[in-house]
PDB file of C-alpha atoms in Angstrom:
ATOM      1  CA  UNK Z 827      16.278   0.982  -3.806  1.00  0.00           C
ATOM      2  CA  UNK Z 828      12.682   2.188  -4.202  1.00  0.00           C
ATOM      3  CA  UNK Z 829      11.313   1.340  -7.663  1.00  0.00           C
ATOM      4  CA  UNK Z 830       8.820   3.911  -8.926  1.00  0.00           C
ATOM      5  CA  UNK Z 831       6.572   3.741 -11.991  1.00  0.00           C
ATOM      6  CA  UNK Z 832       5.845   7.333 -13.049  1.00  0.00           C
ATOM      7  CA  UNK Z 833       2.951   7.679 -15.514  1.00  0.00           C
ATOM      8  CA  UNK Z 834       2.957  11.275 -16.756  1.00  0.00           C
ATOM      9  CA  UNK Z 835       2.495  12.638 -20.298  1.00  0.00           C
ATOM     10  CA  UNK Z 836       3.917  16.096 -19.550  1.00  0.00           C
ATOM     11  CA  UNK Z 837       7.638  15.766 -20.252  1.00  0.00           C
ATOM     12  CA  UNK Z 838       8.560  18.863 -18.227  1.00  0.00           C
ATOM     13  CA  UNK Z 839       6.736  17.653 -15.107  1.00  0.00           C
ATOM     14  CA  UNK Z 840       8.118  14.136 -15.503  1.00  0.00           C
ATOM     15  CA  UNK Z 841      11.658  15.494 -15.846  1.00  0.00           C
ATOM     16  CA  UNK Z 842      11.331  17.515 -12.620  1.00  0.00           C
ATOM     17  CA  UNK Z 843       9.896  14.569 -10.658  1.00  0.00           C
ATOM     18  CA  UNK Z 844      12.526  12.154 -11.962  1.00  0.00           C
ATOM     19  CA  UNK Z 845      15.344  14.584 -11.220  1.00  0.00           C
ATOM     20  CA  UNK Z 846      14.122  15.303  -7.694  1.00  0.00           C
ATOM     21  CA  UNK Z 847      13.557  11.659  -6.791  1.00  0.00           C
ATOM     22  CA  UNK Z 848      16.943  10.664  -8.145  1.00  0.00           C
ATOM     23  CA  UNK Z 849      18.538  13.346  -5.982  1.00  0.00           C
ATOM     24  CA  UNK Z 850      17.177  11.386  -3.038  1.00  0.00           C
ATOM     25  CA  UNK Z 851      19.613   8.655  -4.228  1.00  0.00           C
ATOM     26  CA  UNK Z 852      17.496   5.658  -3.292  1.00  0.00           C
ATOM     27  CA  UNK Z 853      14.861   6.018  -6.012  1.00  0.00           C
ATOM     28  CA  UNK Z 854      14.831   4.279  -9.370  1.00  0.00           C
ATOM     29  CA  UNK Z 855      12.203   5.818 -11.666  1.00  0.00           C
ATOM     30  CA  UNK Z 856      10.676   4.240 -14.783  1.00  0.00           C
ATOM     31  CA  UNK Z 857       8.816   6.823 -16.867  1.00  0.00           C
ATOM     32  CA  UNK Z 858       5.755   5.954 -18.954  1.00  0.00           C
ATOM     33  CA  UNK Z 859       4.231   8.696 -21.115  1.00  0.00           C
ATOM     34  CA  UNK Z 860       0.987   6.880 -21.872  1.00  0.00           C
ATOM     35  CA  UNK Z 861      -1.250   4.201 -20.421  1.00  0.00           C
ATOM     36  CA  UNK Z 862      -0.032   1.894 -23.183  1.00  0.00           C
ATOM     37  CA  UNK Z 863       3.583   2.305 -22.094  1.00  0.00           C
ATOM     38  CA  UNK Z 864       2.562   1.811 -18.460  1.00  0.00           C
ATOM     39  CA  UNK Z 865       0.764  -1.426 -19.295  1.00  0.00           C
ATOM     40  CA  UNK Z 866       3.801  -2.649 -21.249  1.00  0.00           C
ATOM     41  CA  UNK Z 867       5.951  -2.499 -18.119  1.00  0.00           C
ATOM     42  CA  UNK Z 868       3.112  -2.851 -15.635  1.00  0.00           C
ATOM     43  CA  UNK Z 869       3.900  -6.450 -14.742  1.00  0.00           C
ATOM     44  CA  UNK Z 870       7.368  -5.491 -13.515  1.00  0.00           C
ATOM     45  CA  UNK Z 871       7.884  -5.140  -9.783  1.00  0.00           C
ATOM     46  CA  UNK Z 872       7.369  -1.632  -8.394  1.00  0.00           C
ATOM     47  CA  UNK Z 873       7.216  -0.264  -4.867  1.00  0.00           C
ATOM     48  CA  UNK Z 874       4.969   2.670  -5.722  1.00  0.00           C
ATOM     49  CA  UNK Z 875       3.082   3.981  -8.768  1.00  0.00           C
ATOM     50  CA  UNK Z 876       2.607   7.701  -9.484  1.00  0.00           C
ATOM     51  CA  UNK Z 877      -0.217   8.127 -11.983  1.00  0.00           C
ATOM     52  CA  UNK Z 878      -1.566  11.191 -13.773  1.00  0.00           C
ATOM     53  CA  UNK Z 879      -5.256  11.147 -14.715  1.00  0.00           C
ATOM     54  CA  UNK Z 880      -5.333  13.129 -17.961  1.00  0.00           C
ATOM     55  CA  UNK Z 881      -3.331  10.776 -20.183  1.00  0.00           C
ATOM     56  CA  UNK Z 882      -3.469  10.963 -24.000  1.00  0.00           C
ATOM     57  CA  UNK Z 883      -4.789   7.444 -24.607  1.00  0.00           C
ATOM     58  CA  UNK Z 884      -6.614   6.105 -21.529  1.00  0.00           C
ATOM     59  CA  UNK Z 885      -7.969   7.872 -18.468  1.00  0.00           C
ATOM     60  CA  UNK Z 886      -5.601   7.371 -15.536  1.00  0.00           C
ATOM     61  CA  UNK Z 887      -8.430   6.213 -13.294  1.00  0.00           C
ATOM     62  CA  UNK Z 888      -9.246   3.355 -15.668  1.00  0.00           C
ATOM     63  CA  UNK Z 889      -5.541   2.564 -15.908  1.00  0.00           C
ATOM     64  CA  UNK Z 890      -5.297   2.375 -12.116  1.00  0.00           C
ATOM     65  CA  UNK Z 891      -8.084  -0.196 -12.017  1.00  0.00           C
ATOM     66  CA  UNK Z 892      -6.128  -2.346 -14.480  1.00  0.00           C
ATOM     67  CA  UNK Z 893      -2.829  -1.974 -12.626  1.00  0.00           C
ATOM     68  CA  UNK Z 894      -4.501  -2.873  -9.358  1.00  0.00           C
ATOM     69  CA  UNK Z 895      -5.107  -6.370 -10.733  1.00  0.00           C
ATOM     70  CA  UNK Z 896      -1.321  -6.904 -10.745  1.00  0.00           C
ATOM     71  CA  UNK Z 897      -0.044  -4.691  -7.949  1.00  0.00           C
ATOM     72  CA  UNK Z 898      -0.853  -4.270  -4.264  1.00  0.00           C
ATOM     73  CA  UNK Z 899       1.775  -1.510  -3.907  1.00  0.00           C
ATOM     74  CA  UNK Z 900       0.631   2.064  -3.200  1.00  0.00           C
ATOM     75  CA  UNK Z 901      -0.826   3.899  -6.214  1.00  0.00           C
ATOM     76  CA  UNK Z 902      -0.717   7.678  -5.808  1.00  0.00           C
ATOM     77  CA  UNK Z 903      -2.558   9.952  -8.232  1.00  0.00           C
ATOM     78  CA  UNK Z 904      -0.841  13.172  -9.271  1.00  0.00           C
ATOM     79  CA  UNK Z 905      -3.329  15.405 -11.052  1.00  0.00           C
ATOM     80  CA  UNK Z 906      -4.394  18.994 -11.660  1.00  0.00           C
ATOM     81  CA  UNK Z 907      -8.002  17.897 -11.101  1.00  0.00           C
ATOM     82  CA  UNK Z 908      -9.121  18.635  -7.560  1.00  0.00           C
ATOM     83  CA  UNK Z 909     -12.906  18.293  -7.571  1.00  0.00           C
ATOM     84  CA  UNK Z 910     -14.437  15.917  -5.051  1.00  0.00           C
ATOM     85  CA  UNK Z 911     -16.139  13.707  -7.651  1.00  0.00           C
ATOM     86  CA  UNK Z 912     -12.843  12.994  -9.415  1.00  0.00           C
ATOM     87  CA  UNK Z 913     -11.015  12.263  -6.158  1.00  0.00           C
ATOM     88  CA  UNK Z 914     -13.767   9.926  -4.971  1.00  0.00           C
ATOM     89  CA  UNK Z 915     -13.922   8.070  -8.290  1.00  0.00           C
ATOM     90  CA  UNK Z 916     -10.128   7.775  -8.411  1.00  0.00           C
ATOM     91  CA  UNK Z 917      -9.894   6.261  -4.946  1.00  0.00           C
ATOM     92  CA  UNK Z 918     -12.814   3.940  -5.610  1.00  0.00           C
ATOM     93  CA  UNK Z 919     -10.863   2.429  -8.511  1.00  0.00           C
ATOM     94  CA  UNK Z 920      -8.027   1.292  -6.262  1.00  0.00           C
ATOM     95  CA  UNK Z 921      -5.905   4.369  -5.690  1.00  0.00           C
ATOM     96  CA  UNK Z 922      -4.359   4.879  -2.258  1.00  0.00           C
ATOM     97  CA  UNK Z 923      -3.660   8.601  -2.240  1.00  0.00           C
ATOM     98  CA  UNK Z 924      -4.223  11.781  -4.290  1.00  0.00           C
ATOM     99  CA  UNK Z 925      -1.889  14.771  -4.722  1.00  0.00           C
ATOM    100  CA  UNK Z 926      -3.095  17.877  -6.550  1.00  0.00           C
ATOM    101  CA  UNK Z 927      -0.719  19.653  -8.943  1.00  0.00           C
ATOM    102  CA  UNK Z 928       1.208  21.821  -8.521  1.00  0.00           C
ATOM    103  CA  UNK Z 929       2.852  20.311  -5.462  1.00  0.00           C
ATOM    104  CA  UNK Z 930       6.083  20.751  -3.555  1.00  0.00           C
ATOM    105  CA  UNK Z 931       8.468  17.895  -4.347  1.00  0.00           C
ATOM    106  CA  UNK Z 932       9.270  17.596  -0.647  1.00  0.00           C
ATOM    107  CA  UNK Z 933       5.591  16.874  -0.027  1.00  0.00           C
ATOM    108  CA  UNK Z 934       5.627  14.276  -2.817  1.00  0.00           C
ATOM    109  CA  UNK Z 935       8.551  12.449  -1.200  1.00  0.00           C
ATOM    110  CA  UNK Z 936       6.894  12.645   2.225  1.00  0.00           C
ATOM    111  CA  UNK Z 937       3.672  11.189   0.834  1.00  0.00           C
ATOM    112  CA  UNK Z 938       5.570   8.400  -0.940  1.00  0.00           C
ATOM    113  CA  UNK Z 939       7.439   7.550   2.256  1.00  0.00           C
ATOM    114  CA  UNK Z 940       4.250   7.616   4.329  1.00  0.00           C
ATOM    115  CA  UNK Z 941       2.524   5.231   1.910  1.00  0.00           C
ATOM    116  CA  UNK Z 942       5.558   2.930   1.819  1.00  0.00           C
ATOM    117  CA  UNK Z 943       5.752   2.788   5.619  1.00  0.00           C
ATOM    118  CA  UNK Z 944       2.108   1.920   5.783  1.00  0.00           C
ATOM    119  CA  UNK Z 945       2.447  -0.718   3.065  1.00  0.00           C
ATOM    120  CA  UNK Z 946       5.494  -2.214   4.754  1.00  0.00           C
ATOM    121  CA  UNK Z 947       3.918  -2.623   8.173  1.00  0.00           C
ATOM    122  CA  UNK Z 948       2.068  -5.919   8.362  1.00  0.00           C
ATOM    123  CA  UNK Z 949      -0.486  -6.944  10.945  1.00  0.00           C
ATOM    124  CA  UNK Z 950       0.970  -9.837  12.901  1.00  0.00           C
ATOM    125  CA  UNK Z 951      -1.558 -12.627  13.296  1.00  0.00           C
ATOM    126  CA  UNK Z 952      -0.955 -16.246  14.286  1.00  0.00           C
ATOM    127  CA  UNK Z 953      -3.644 -17.458  11.900  1.00  0.00           C
ATOM    128  CA  UNK Z 954      -3.731 -16.921   8.172  1.00  0.00           C
ATOM    129  CA  UNK Z 955      -7.459 -16.162   8.189  1.00  0.00           C
ATOM    130  CA  UNK Z 956     -10.029 -14.456  10.362  1.00  0.00           C
ATOM    131  CA  UNK Z 957     -13.507 -15.888  10.005  1.00  0.00           C
ATOM    132  CA  UNK Z 958     -16.612 -13.940  10.884  1.00  0.00           C
ATOM    133  CA  UNK Z 959     -20.239 -14.925  10.539  1.00  0.00           C
ATOM    134  CA  UNK Z 960     -20.650 -13.120   7.241  1.00  0.00           C
ATOM    135  CA  UNK Z 961     -17.179 -13.138   5.662  1.00  0.00           C
ATOM    136  CA  UNK Z 962     -13.619 -14.455   5.900  1.00  0.00           C
ATOM    137  CA  UNK Z 963     -10.510 -12.230   5.795  1.00  0.00           C
ATOM    138  CA  UNK Z 964      -7.325 -13.780   4.374  1.00  0.00           C
ATOM    139  CA  UNK Z 965      -4.393 -12.121   6.165  1.00  0.00           C
ATOM    140  CA  UNK Z 966      -1.847 -13.288   3.608  1.00  0.00           C
ATOM    141  CA  UNK Z 967      -3.648 -12.707   0.317  1.00  0.00           C
ATOM    142  CA  UNK Z 968      -5.493  -9.606   1.583  1.00  0.00           C
ATOM    143  CA  UNK Z 969      -8.793 -10.880   0.234  1.00  0.00           C
ATOM    144  CA  UNK Z 970     -12.322 -11.135   1.559  1.00  0.00           C
ATOM    145  CA  UNK Z 971     -14.488 -14.180   0.885  1.00  0.00           C
ATOM    146  CA  UNK Z 972     -18.183 -13.399   1.140  1.00  0.00           C
ATOM    147  CA  UNK Z 973     -21.124 -15.357  -0.263  1.00  0.00           C
ATOM    148  CA  UNK Z 974     -18.767 -17.492  -2.378  1.00  0.00           C
ATOM    149  CA  UNK Z 975     -17.241 -14.379  -3.982  1.00  0.00           C
ATOM    150  CA  UNK Z 976     -13.628 -13.267  -3.460  1.00  0.00           C
ATOM    151  CA  UNK Z 977     -12.866  -9.551  -3.219  1.00  0.00           C
ATOM    152  CA  UNK Z 978      -9.321  -8.187  -3.410  1.00  0.00           C
ATOM    153  CA  UNK Z 979      -8.511  -5.472  -0.875  1.00  0.00           C
ATOM    154  CA  UNK Z 980      -6.246  -2.621  -1.809  1.00  0.00           C
ATOM    155  CA  UNK Z 981      -3.403  -2.012   0.627  1.00  0.00           C
ATOM    156  CA  UNK Z 982      -5.202   0.997   2.108  1.00  0.00           C
ATOM    157  CA  UNK Z 983      -8.439  -0.962   2.533  1.00  0.00           C
ATOM    158  CA  UNK Z 984      -6.551  -3.754   4.271  1.00  0.00           C
ATOM    159  CA  UNK Z 985      -4.791  -1.282   6.600  1.00  0.00           C
ATOM    160  CA  UNK Z 986      -8.059   0.380   7.588  1.00  0.00           C
ATOM    161  CA  UNK Z 987      -9.898  -2.896   8.104  1.00  0.00           C
ATOM    162  CA  UNK Z 988      -7.005  -4.317  10.144  1.00  0.00           C
ATOM    163  CA  UNK Z 989      -6.914  -1.231  12.353  1.00  0.00           C
ATOM    164  CA  UNK Z 990     -10.628  -1.435  13.085  1.00  0.00           C
ATOM    165  CA  UNK Z 991     -10.656  -5.222  13.614  1.00  0.00           C
ATOM    166  CA  UNK Z 992      -7.723  -5.017  16.034  1.00  0.00           C
ATOM    167  CA  UNK Z 993      -9.634  -2.364  17.964  1.00  0.00           C
ATOM    168  CA  UNK Z 994     -13.100  -3.892  17.610  1.00  0.00           C
ATOM    169  CA  UNK Z 995     -16.012  -1.958  19.123  1.00  0.00           C
ATOM    170  CA  UNK Z 996     -13.895   1.174  19.524  1.00  0.00           C
ATOM    171  CA  UNK Z 997     -14.779   4.325  17.616  1.00  0.00           C
ATOM    172  CA  UNK Z 998     -12.231   6.071  15.387  1.00  0.00           C
ATOM    173  CA  UNK Z 999     -12.818   9.445  13.752  1.00  0.00           C
ATOM    174  CA  UNK Z1000     -11.844   9.870  10.105  1.00  0.00           C
ATOM    175  CA  UNK Z1001      -8.902  12.006  11.243  1.00  0.00           C
ATOM    176  CA  UNK Z1002      -7.694   9.303  13.652  1.00  0.00           C
ATOM    177  CA  UNK Z1003      -7.939   6.650  10.939  1.00  0.00           C
ATOM    178  CA  UNK Z1004      -6.006   8.848   8.535  1.00  0.00           C
ATOM    179  CA  UNK Z1005      -3.195   9.468  11.011  1.00  0.00           C
ATOM    180  CA  UNK Z1006      -3.005   5.789  11.989  1.00  0.00           C
ATOM    181  CA  UNK Z1007      -3.006   4.454   8.421  1.00  0.00           C
ATOM    182  CA  UNK Z1008      -1.125   7.121   6.465  1.00  0.00           C
ATOM    183  CA  UNK Z1009       1.247   8.140   9.251  1.00  0.00           C
ATOM    184  CA  UNK Z1010       1.768  11.151  11.474  1.00  0.00           C
ATOM    185  CA  UNK Z1011       3.057  13.302   8.587  1.00  0.00           C
ATOM    186  CA  UNK Z1012      -0.469  13.695   7.335  1.00  0.00           C
ATOM    187  CA  UNK Z1013      -0.720  16.000   4.330  1.00  0.00           C
ATOM    188  CA  UNK Z1014      -3.831  14.550   2.738  1.00  0.00           C
ATOM    189  CA  UNK Z1015      -7.573  14.879   2.719  1.00  0.00           C
ATOM    190  CA  UNK Z1016      -9.627  12.868   5.205  1.00  0.00           C
ATOM    191  CA  UNK Z1017     -12.298  12.487   2.519  1.00  0.00           C
ATOM    192  CA  UNK Z1018     -10.161   9.601   1.303  1.00  0.00           C
ATOM    193  CA  UNK Z1019     -11.072   7.709   4.490  1.00  0.00           C
ATOM    194  CA  UNK Z1020     -14.780   8.002   3.721  1.00  0.00           C
ATOM    195  CA  UNK Z1021     -14.226   6.640   0.220  1.00  0.00           C
ATOM    196  CA  UNK Z1022     -12.244   3.640   1.439  1.00  0.00           C
ATOM    197  CA  UNK Z1023     -14.831   2.866   4.133  1.00  0.00           C
ATOM    198  CA  UNK Z1024     -17.497   2.971   1.427  1.00  0.00           C
ATOM    199  CA  UNK Z1025     -15.467   0.543  -0.701  1.00  0.00           C
ATOM    200  CA  UNK Z1026     -14.867  -1.785   2.241  1.00  0.00           C
ATOM    201  CA  UNK Z1027     -18.567  -1.946   3.011  1.00  0.00           C
ATOM    202  CA  UNK Z1028     -19.258  -3.091  -0.539  1.00  0.00           C
ATOM    203  CA  UNK Z1029     -16.837  -5.966  -0.014  1.00  0.00           C
ATOM    204  CA  UNK Z1030     -17.649  -7.216   3.496  1.00  0.00           C
ATOM    205  CA  UNK Z1031     -21.292  -6.245   3.957  1.00  0.00           C
ATOM    206  CA  UNK Z1032     -24.217  -8.057   2.349  1.00  0.00           C
ATOM    207  CA  UNK Z1033     -26.165  -4.777   2.353  1.00  0.00           C
ATOM    208  CA  UNK Z1034     -23.619  -1.924   2.314  1.00  0.00           C
ATOM    209  CA  UNK Z1035     -26.268   0.686   3.113  1.00  0.00           C
ATOM    210  CA  UNK Z1036     -27.174  -1.262   6.267  1.00  0.00           C
ATOM    211  CA  UNK Z1037     -23.740  -2.231   7.630  1.00  0.00           C
ATOM    212  CA  UNK Z1038     -23.452  -4.978  10.224  1.00  0.00           C
ATOM    213  CA  UNK Z1039     -19.669  -4.758  10.719  1.00  0.00           C
ATOM    214  CA  UNK Z1040     -18.394  -1.331   9.607  1.00  0.00           C
ATOM    215  CA  UNK Z1041     -20.699   0.924  11.551  1.00  0.00           C
ATOM    216  CA  UNK Z1042     -20.607   4.674  11.993  1.00  0.00           C
ATOM    217  CA  UNK Z1043     -22.200   7.127  14.375  1.00  0.00           C
ATOM    218  CA  UNK Z1044     -22.337  10.866  13.931  1.00  0.00           C
ATOM    219  CA  UNK Z1045     -19.952  12.588  16.300  1.00  0.00           C
ATOM    220  CA  UNK Z1046     -18.132   9.363  17.224  1.00  0.00           C
ATOM    221  CA  UNK Z1047     -16.728   7.956  13.966  1.00  0.00           C
ATOM    222  CA  UNK Z1048     -16.364   4.410  12.714  1.00  0.00           C
ATOM    223  CA  UNK Z1049     -16.079   1.076  14.483  1.00  0.00           C
ATOM    224  CA  UNK Z1050     -15.870  -2.597  13.632  1.00  0.00           C
ATOM    225  CA  UNK Z1051     -18.574  -4.610  15.401  1.00  0.00           C
ATOM    226  CA  UNK Z1052     -17.856  -8.300  15.739  1.00  0.00           C
ATOM    227  CA  UNK Z1053     -15.304 -10.868  16.855  1.00  0.00           C
ATOM    228  CA  UNK Z1054     -13.620 -13.603  14.774  1.00  0.00           C
TER     229      UNK Z1054
END
């Protein structure tokens, strides 16, 4: 059973989503109308969170940042807002994916499944940690230790970093990263890759604007430079 936390203040939209997911037969949906209700049940175990942005009490982006302290499961925004600034800010606060309303419910299920597959696949390493000159990556806790500070990686950030580390010194385009991390059924926006790379640089690089590890080159893409 896939446990879903749906945070949506529009009763009509919530009813449609709940009905459709329940028709899939393996979804259990908990509905929260406000950020307050979401926080009240936020410590329960969920496999995925669907979060609207325009909530009546707290902005959904701020709520996501709070939920991310408890959950490493995929958090997918569902919103009528589709401007780049909102999408970037939402993903920077710990979201994994962004779906613009109105959307086809089949696409919603496909995006949920793609995020769950990605979250369920774990990088197999014999050691619990990978140590580099400038930081240490904990493969179990999904954290980065740099300059005596610990930074929690979202599931997406961990997937991207793992992909690049396992293929060190090889370039990946944003499209290739998206397909590898989100899955072949790729319905999203590759701008999300740029946002997550930006967030990763803030966590592993001493000077994010002058990256030592997560490098990029116009026309080639991104690569991880360095060996553990």
